[in-house]
Amino acid sequence: MPNTETTERPYDIIVWGASGFTGQIVVDYMHREYGGGNLRWAVAGRNPAKLESVVGQRDIPVLTADSHDSDSLEKLVQQARVIWEAQQQHREFFTRRGDGARPQRLCLS
């Protein structure tokens, strides 16, 4: 099977929904465990002001996307190898098909 990951993505992990209760816990954990390491990660959500509030003075990139806009979500998933969705109430995650097609949204409930 050919490798479809031919381009380098700027982030290893993007924490989606980082401004919510669970997202803030994830951001604190990621910063504590990986803040000074080689892992390239960012936070993302729809409200940049809330995301900036979560990030505070920490050097964490902030990305925005709208969960109701498939084009903005596609741009988001193009930037990372993994999207860690911290929006607990939705219990959804993003995945890319092996053939490099458009990102898919899968629900676990």
mmCIF file of C-alpha atoms in Angstrom:
data_model
loop_
_atom_site.group_PDB
_atom_site.id
_atom_site.type_symbol
_atom_site.label_atom_id
_atom_site.label_comp_id
_atom_site.label_asym_id
_atom_site.label_seq_id
_atom_site.Cartn_x
_atom_site.Cartn_y
_atom_site.Cartn_z
ATOM 1 C CA MET A 1 0.000 0.000 0.000
ATOM 2 C CA PRO A 2 1.501 3.396 -0.961
ATOM 3 C CA ASN A 3 2.167 6.041 1.660
ATOM 4 C CA THR A 4 -0.401 8.850 1.337
ATOM 5 C CA GLU A 5 1.409 11.087 3.860
ATOM 6 C CA THR A 6 3.718 12.762 1.363
ATOM 7 C CA THR A 7 3.694 16.246 2.873
ATOM 8 C CA GLU A 8 4.843 17.297 6.314
ATOM 9 C CA ARG A 9 2.110 18.743 8.505
ATOM 10 C CA PRO A 10 2.905 21.636 10.853
ATOM 11 C CA TYR A 11 1.467 19.884 13.939
ATOM 12 C CA ASP A 12 1.527 16.383 15.339
ATOM 13 C CA ILE A 13 -1.615 16.981 17.451
ATOM 14 C CA ILE A 14 -4.346 19.611 17.487
ATOM 15 C CA VAL A 15 -6.573 19.729 20.574
ATOM 16 C CA TRP A 16 -10.027 20.557 19.183
ATOM 17 C CA GLY A 17 -12.522 22.091 21.620
ATOM 18 C CA ALA A 18 -9.754 23.331 23.901
ATOM 19 C CA SER A 19 -11.818 26.054 25.577
ATOM 20 C CA GLY A 20 -14.316 23.691 27.205
ATOM 21 C CA PHE A 21 -13.937 22.009 30.599
ATOM 22 C CA THR A 22 -12.336 18.828 29.245
ATOM 23 C CA GLY A 23 -10.284 20.788 26.703
ATOM 24 C CA GLN A 24 -8.709 22.927 29.417
ATOM 25 C CA ILE A 25 -7.660 19.788 31.289
ATOM 26 C CA VAL A 26 -6.147 18.378 28.095
ATOM 27 C CA VAL A 27 -4.289 21.639 27.356
ATOM 28 C CA ASP A 28 -2.856 21.761 30.882
ATOM 29 C CA TYR A 29 -1.747 18.136 30.593
ATOM 30 C CA MET A 30 -0.225 18.613 27.130
ATOM 31 C CA HIS A 31 1.663 21.721 28.233
ATOM 32 C CA ARG A 32 2.932 20.079 31.414
ATOM 33 C CA GLU A 33 4.027 16.859 29.687
ATOM 34 C CA TYR A 34 5.059 18.092 26.222
ATOM 35 C CA GLY A 35 5.458 21.880 26.454
ATOM 36 C CA GLY A 36 9.225 21.842 26.205
ATOM 37 C CA GLY A 37 9.631 18.765 24.036
ATOM 38 C CA ASN A 38 9.687 17.952 20.364
ATOM 39 C CA LEU A 39 5.950 17.342 20.020
ATOM 40 C CA ARG A 40 4.381 19.996 17.779
ATOM 41 C CA TRP A 41 0.884 20.731 18.973
ATOM 42 C CA ALA A 42 -1.771 23.448 18.879
ATOM 43 C CA VAL A 43 -5.218 24.221 20.238
ATOM 44 C CA ALA A 44 -8.284 24.789 18.090
ATOM 45 C CA GLY A 45 -11.930 25.736 18.370
ATOM 46 C CA ARG A 46 -14.411 28.228 17.011
ATOM 47 C CA ASN A 47 -13.871 31.098 19.454
ATOM 48 C CA PRO A 48 -10.372 32.635 19.331
ATOM 49 C CA ALA A 49 -10.943 34.787 22.438
ATOM 50 C CA LYS A 50 -11.824 31.748 24.558
ATOM 51 C CA LEU A 51 -8.851 29.820 23.155
ATOM 52 C CA GLU A 52 -6.481 32.708 23.941
ATOM 53 C CA SER A 53 -7.893 32.726 27.475
ATOM 54 C CA VAL A 54 -7.062 29.028 27.886
ATOM 55 C CA VAL A 55 -3.581 29.447 26.430
ATOM 56 C CA GLY A 56 -2.781 32.514 28.525
ATOM 57 C CA GLN A 57 0.943 33.316 28.533
ATOM 58 C CA ARG A 58 1.945 29.864 27.279
ATOM 59 C CA ASP A 59 3.516 29.593 23.832
ATOM 60 C CA ILE A 60 0.810 27.426 22.235
ATOM 61 C CA PRO A 61 -0.466 28.074 18.688
ATOM 62 C CA VAL A 62 -4.180 28.885 18.415
ATOM 63 C CA LEU A 63 -6.198 27.793 15.360
ATOM 64 C CA THR A 64 -9.850 28.412 14.596
ATOM 65 C CA ALA A 65 -12.439 26.416 12.683
ATOM 66 C CA ASP A 66 -16.203 26.100 12.643
ATOM 67 C CA SER A 67 -17.627 22.640 13.286
ATOM 68 C CA HIS A 68 -20.547 23.466 10.960
ATOM 69 C CA ASP A 69 -18.240 24.414 8.068
ATOM 70 C CA SER A 70 -16.733 21.362 6.391
ATOM 71 C CA ASP A 71 -14.188 23.469 4.468
ATOM 72 C CA SER A 72 -12.772 24.997 7.663
ATOM 73 C CA LEU A 73 -12.627 21.535 9.264
ATOM 74 C CA GLU A 74 -10.841 20.148 6.232
ATOM 75 C CA LYS A 75 -8.245 22.933 6.462
ATOM 76 C CA LEU A 76 -7.816 22.124 10.149
ATOM 77 C CA VAL A 77 -7.235 18.397 9.659
ATOM 78 C CA GLN A 78 -4.738 19.143 6.891
ATOM 79 C CA GLN A 79 -2.515 20.740 9.531
ATOM 80 C CA ALA A 80 -2.084 17.785 11.901
ATOM 81 C CA ARG A 81 -1.498 14.079 12.040
ATOM 82 C CA VAL A 82 -3.997 13.700 14.924
ATOM 83 C CA ILE A 83 -7.020 15.731 16.030
ATOM 84 C CA TRP A 84 -7.720 15.165 19.733
ATOM 85 C CA GLU A 85 -11.374 16.132 20.147
ATOM 86 C CA ALA A 86 -12.012 17.305 23.676
ATOM 87 C CA GLN A 87 -15.665 18.175 23.121
ATOM 88 C CA GLN A 88 -16.959 15.558 25.485
ATOM 89 C CA GLN A 89 -20.643 15.972 24.710
ATOM 90 C CA HIS A 90 -20.215 15.187 21.007
ATOM 91 C CA ARG A 91 -17.910 12.181 21.344
ATOM 92 C CA GLU A 92 -16.869 12.539 17.721
ATOM 93 C CA PHE A 93 -13.496 12.397 16.082
ATOM 94 C CA PHE A 94 -11.997 13.096 12.716
ATOM 95 C CA THR A 95 -10.248 10.588 10.531
ATOM 96 C CA ARG A 96 -8.819 10.605 7.041
ATOM 97 C CA ARG A 97 -9.494 7.815 4.633
ATOM 98 C CA GLY A 98 -6.432 5.904 3.498
ATOM 99 C CA ASP A 99 -6.788 7.244 -0.037
ATOM 100 C CA GLY A 100 -6.320 10.840 1.164
ATOM 101 C CA ALA A 101 -9.964 11.766 0.524
ATOM 102 C CA ARG A 102 -11.923 14.389 2.416
ATOM 103 C CA PRO A 103 -11.864 14.076 6.240
ATOM 104 C CA GLN A 104 -14.677 12.085 7.748
ATOM 105 C CA ARG A 105 -16.500 12.788 10.981
ATOM 106 C CA LEU A 106 -17.394 9.722 12.987
ATOM 107 C CA CYS A 107 -19.643 9.612 16.027
ATOM 108 C CA LEU A 108 -18.950 7.157 18.850
ATOM 109 C CA SER A 109 -22.364 7.357 20.507
#
